Coordinates of C-alpha atoms in Angstrom, one line a residue:
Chain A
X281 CA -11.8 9.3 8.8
X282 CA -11.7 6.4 6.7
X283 CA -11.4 3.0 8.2
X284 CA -10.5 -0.2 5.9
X285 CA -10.8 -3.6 7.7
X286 CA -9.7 -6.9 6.1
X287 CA -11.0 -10.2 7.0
X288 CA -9.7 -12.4 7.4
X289 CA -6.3 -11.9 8.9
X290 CA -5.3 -15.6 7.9
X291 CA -6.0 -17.9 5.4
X292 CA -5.3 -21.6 5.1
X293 CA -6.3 -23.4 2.3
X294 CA -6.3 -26.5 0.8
X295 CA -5.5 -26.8 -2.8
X296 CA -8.6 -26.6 -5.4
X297 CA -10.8 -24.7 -2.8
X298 CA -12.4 -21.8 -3.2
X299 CA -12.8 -18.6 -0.8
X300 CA -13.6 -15.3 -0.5
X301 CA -11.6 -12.0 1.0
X302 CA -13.7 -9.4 2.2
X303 CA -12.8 -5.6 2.3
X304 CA -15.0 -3.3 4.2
X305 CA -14.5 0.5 4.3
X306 CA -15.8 3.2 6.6
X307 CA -17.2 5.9 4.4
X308 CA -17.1 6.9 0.8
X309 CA -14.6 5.6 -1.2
X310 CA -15.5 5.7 -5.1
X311 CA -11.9 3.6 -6.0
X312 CA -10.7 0.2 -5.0
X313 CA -7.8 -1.2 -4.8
X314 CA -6.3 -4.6 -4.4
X315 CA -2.7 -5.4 -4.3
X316 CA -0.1 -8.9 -3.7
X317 CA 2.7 -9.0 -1.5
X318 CA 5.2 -12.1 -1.9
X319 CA 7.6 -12.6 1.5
X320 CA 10.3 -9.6 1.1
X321 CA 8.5 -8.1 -1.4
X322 CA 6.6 -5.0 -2.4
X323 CA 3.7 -4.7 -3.5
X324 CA 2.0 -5.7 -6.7
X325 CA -1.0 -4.5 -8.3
X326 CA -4.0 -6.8 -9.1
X327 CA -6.7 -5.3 -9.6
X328 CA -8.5 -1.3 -9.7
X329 CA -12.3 -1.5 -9.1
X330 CA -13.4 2.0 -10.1
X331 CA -17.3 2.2 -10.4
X332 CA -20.2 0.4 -8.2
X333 CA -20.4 -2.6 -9.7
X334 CA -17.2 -3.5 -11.4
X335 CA -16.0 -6.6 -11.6
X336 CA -12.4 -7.6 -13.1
X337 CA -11.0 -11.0 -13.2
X338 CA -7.3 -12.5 -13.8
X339 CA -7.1 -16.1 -13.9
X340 CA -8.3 -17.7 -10.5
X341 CA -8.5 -14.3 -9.1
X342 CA -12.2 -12.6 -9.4
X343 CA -12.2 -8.7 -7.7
X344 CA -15.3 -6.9 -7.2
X345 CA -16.5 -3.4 -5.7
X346 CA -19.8 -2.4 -4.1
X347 CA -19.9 1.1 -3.1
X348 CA -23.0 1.1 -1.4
X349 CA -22.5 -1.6 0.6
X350 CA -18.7 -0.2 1.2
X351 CA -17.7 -3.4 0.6
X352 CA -14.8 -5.2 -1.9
X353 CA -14.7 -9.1 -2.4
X354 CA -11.1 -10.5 -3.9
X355 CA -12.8 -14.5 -4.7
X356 CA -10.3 -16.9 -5.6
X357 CA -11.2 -20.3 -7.3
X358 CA -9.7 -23.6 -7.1
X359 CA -6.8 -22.6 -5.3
X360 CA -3.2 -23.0 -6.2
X361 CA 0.0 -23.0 -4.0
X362 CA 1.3 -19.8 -6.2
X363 CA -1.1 -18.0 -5.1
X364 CA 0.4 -18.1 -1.9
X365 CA 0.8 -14.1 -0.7
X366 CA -0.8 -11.3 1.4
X367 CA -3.4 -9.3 -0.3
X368 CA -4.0 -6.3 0.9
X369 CA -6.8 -3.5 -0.2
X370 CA -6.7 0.1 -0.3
X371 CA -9.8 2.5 -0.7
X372 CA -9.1 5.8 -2.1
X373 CA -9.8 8.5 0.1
X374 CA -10.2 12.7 -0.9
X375 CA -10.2 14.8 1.6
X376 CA -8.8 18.6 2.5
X377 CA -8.3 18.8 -1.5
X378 CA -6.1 15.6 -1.8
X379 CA -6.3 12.0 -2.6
X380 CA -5.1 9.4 0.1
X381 CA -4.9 5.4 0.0
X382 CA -5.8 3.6 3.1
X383 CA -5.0 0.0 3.4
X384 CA -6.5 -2.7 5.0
X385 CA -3.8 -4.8 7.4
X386 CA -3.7 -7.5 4.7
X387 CA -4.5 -11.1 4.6
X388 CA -2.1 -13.5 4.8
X389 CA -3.2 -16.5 2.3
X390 CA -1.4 -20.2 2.1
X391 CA -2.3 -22.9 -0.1
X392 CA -1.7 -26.4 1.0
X393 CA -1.0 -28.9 -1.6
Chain B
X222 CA 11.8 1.3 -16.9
X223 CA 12.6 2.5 -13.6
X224 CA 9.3 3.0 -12.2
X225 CA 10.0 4.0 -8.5
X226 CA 13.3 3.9 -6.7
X227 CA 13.8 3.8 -2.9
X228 CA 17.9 4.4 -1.4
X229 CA 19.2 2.6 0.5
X230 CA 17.1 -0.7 0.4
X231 CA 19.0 -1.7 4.0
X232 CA 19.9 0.5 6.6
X233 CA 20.8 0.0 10.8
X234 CA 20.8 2.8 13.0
X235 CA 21.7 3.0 16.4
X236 CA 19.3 4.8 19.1
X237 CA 19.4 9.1 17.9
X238 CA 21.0 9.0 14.7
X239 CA 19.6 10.6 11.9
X240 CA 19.1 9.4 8.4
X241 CA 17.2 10.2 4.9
X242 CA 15.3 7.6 2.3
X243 CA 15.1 9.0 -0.9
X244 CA 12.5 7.9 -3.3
X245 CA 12.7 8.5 -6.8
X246 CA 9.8 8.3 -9.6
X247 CA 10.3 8.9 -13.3
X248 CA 6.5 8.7 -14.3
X249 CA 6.0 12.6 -13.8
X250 CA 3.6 11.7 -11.3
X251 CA 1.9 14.2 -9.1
X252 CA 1.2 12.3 -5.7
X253 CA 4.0 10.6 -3.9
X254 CA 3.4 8.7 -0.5
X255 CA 5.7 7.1 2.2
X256 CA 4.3 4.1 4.4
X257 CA 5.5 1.6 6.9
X258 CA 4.8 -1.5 6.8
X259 CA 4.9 -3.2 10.4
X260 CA 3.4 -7.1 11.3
X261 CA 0.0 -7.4 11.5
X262 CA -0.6 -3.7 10.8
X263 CA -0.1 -2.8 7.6
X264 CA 0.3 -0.1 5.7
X265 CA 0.4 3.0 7.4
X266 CA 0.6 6.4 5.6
X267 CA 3.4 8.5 7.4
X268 CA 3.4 11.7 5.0
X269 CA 2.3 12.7 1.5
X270 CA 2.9 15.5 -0.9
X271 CA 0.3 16.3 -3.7
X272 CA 3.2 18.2 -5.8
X273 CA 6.5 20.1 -5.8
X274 CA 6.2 21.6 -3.0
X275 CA 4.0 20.5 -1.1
X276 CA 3.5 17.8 1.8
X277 CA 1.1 16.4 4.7
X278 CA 0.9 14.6 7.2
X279 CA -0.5 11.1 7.2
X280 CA -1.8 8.9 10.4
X281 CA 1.6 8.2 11.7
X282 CA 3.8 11.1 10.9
X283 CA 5.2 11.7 14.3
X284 CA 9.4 11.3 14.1
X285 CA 9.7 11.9 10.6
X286 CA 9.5 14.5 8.2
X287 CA 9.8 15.2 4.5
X288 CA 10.3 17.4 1.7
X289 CA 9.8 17.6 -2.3
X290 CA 12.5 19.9 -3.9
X291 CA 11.7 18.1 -6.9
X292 CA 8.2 16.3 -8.5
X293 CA 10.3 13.5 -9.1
X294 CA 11.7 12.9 -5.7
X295 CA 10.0 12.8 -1.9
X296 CA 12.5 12.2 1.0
X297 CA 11.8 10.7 4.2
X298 CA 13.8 12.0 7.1
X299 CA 14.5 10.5 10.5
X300 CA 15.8 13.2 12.6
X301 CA 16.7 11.2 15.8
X302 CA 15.7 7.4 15.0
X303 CA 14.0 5.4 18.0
X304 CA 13.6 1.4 18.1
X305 CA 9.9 2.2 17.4
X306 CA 10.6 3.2 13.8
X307 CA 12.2 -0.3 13.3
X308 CA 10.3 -1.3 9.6
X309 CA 10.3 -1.5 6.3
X310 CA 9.4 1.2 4.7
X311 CA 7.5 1.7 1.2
X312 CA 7.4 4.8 -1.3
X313 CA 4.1 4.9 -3.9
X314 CA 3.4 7.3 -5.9
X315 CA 0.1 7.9 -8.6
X316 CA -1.4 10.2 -11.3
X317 CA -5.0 10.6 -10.4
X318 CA -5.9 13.2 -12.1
X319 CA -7.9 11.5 -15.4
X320 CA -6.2 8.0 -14.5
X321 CA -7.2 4.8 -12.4
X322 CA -5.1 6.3 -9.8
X323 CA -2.8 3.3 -9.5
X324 CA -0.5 3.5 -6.8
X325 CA 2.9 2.4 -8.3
X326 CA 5.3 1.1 -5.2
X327 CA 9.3 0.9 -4.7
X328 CA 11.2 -2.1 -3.6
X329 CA 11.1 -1.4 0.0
X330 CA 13.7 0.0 2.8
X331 CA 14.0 -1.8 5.3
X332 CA 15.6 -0.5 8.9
X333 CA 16.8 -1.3 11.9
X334 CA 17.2 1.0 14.8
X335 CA 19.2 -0.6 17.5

């Protein structure tokens, strides 16, 4: 059964830093997924990391998928306080003839100014 | 532009009351999913359905179940709530089939069993 683990749980971070998010997964997963989650929110979608190897960026935010290493990377530069949020990922899983999304238990980012 | 729509957005229960969520997509999507999201945890797949139809269970399905009359619409029902099922629940739903497989999300429902 698939197994998506997040790390790490907490993030504090000074303004203008940069640092990584790491999503590992337990077994095959060909699609990646990373969503935002502002306080009361749902969920928003960043980013969708379908190939080994894909690499999408939005602003400070730079996503990126390694299927062998069953391994995601969300790397944000220079920090800003909006990007103050959870992140969570999500690996697609097919099994029994259907598609499920697992998610990671999120990490909590906060950008000091 | 609706996107997805989860009723009610608030609800409080009291210990063995019973009580549906609807969710409601207008993207003629096939897949529809209903998680909770709880501190520290998560989100946890409680059921799915693949089409009209059709449903499964997820990794925390115990307490709830659900139906799909309709492609558009997947219900979540709480036949005899328990202070465990305190959380906010999510409905997603996707096209997969020839698509990124996006999972669209609703606004949220959030409830309180007492």
């Amino acid at each position: 059964e698939l197994k998506v683990e997040q790390n790490p749980l907490f993030l504090s971070m000074q303004e203008g830093k940069n640092y990584t998010i790491y999503c590992n997964y337990s077994t095959t997963s060909d699609r990646l997924y990373w969503y935002r989650q502002d306080p009361g929110k749902s969920l928003e979608s960043l980013f969708v990391l379908l190939s080994n190897g894909a690499v999408k960026q939005e602003g400070r935010l730079m996503a990126s998928l390694d299927t062998k290493a069953r391994l995601s990377t969300l790397h944000i530069t220079a920090a800003v306080h909006d990007l103050s949020a959870t992140y969570f990922c999500a690996a697609l899983t097919y099994t029994s003839g259907t598609y499920k999304y697992i998610f990671g238990t999120g990490t909590r980012l906060k950008v000091l100014a | 532009n609706a996107g997805v729509t989860q009723t009610p957005k608030f609800r409080v229960l009291k210990t063995g009351q019973s009580m549906t969520l609807l969710c409601a997509q207008d993207m003629n999507h096939e897949y529809m999913y209903w998680y909770r999201q709880d501190p520290g945890m998560g989100l946890r797949l409680i059921h799915y359905s693949v089409g009209e139809g059709t449903t499964a269970k997820g990794e925390v399905p115990d307490g709830y179940n659900v139906s799909r009359l309709k492609k558009q619409n997947f219900l979540l029902g709480l036949e005899s709530a328990a202070p465990s099922q305190t959380s906010v629940y999510f409905c997603a739903s996707s096209r997969l089939a020839g698509n990124t497989g996006e999972l669209f999300f609703g606004e949220g429902s959030r409830l309180t069993v007492l």
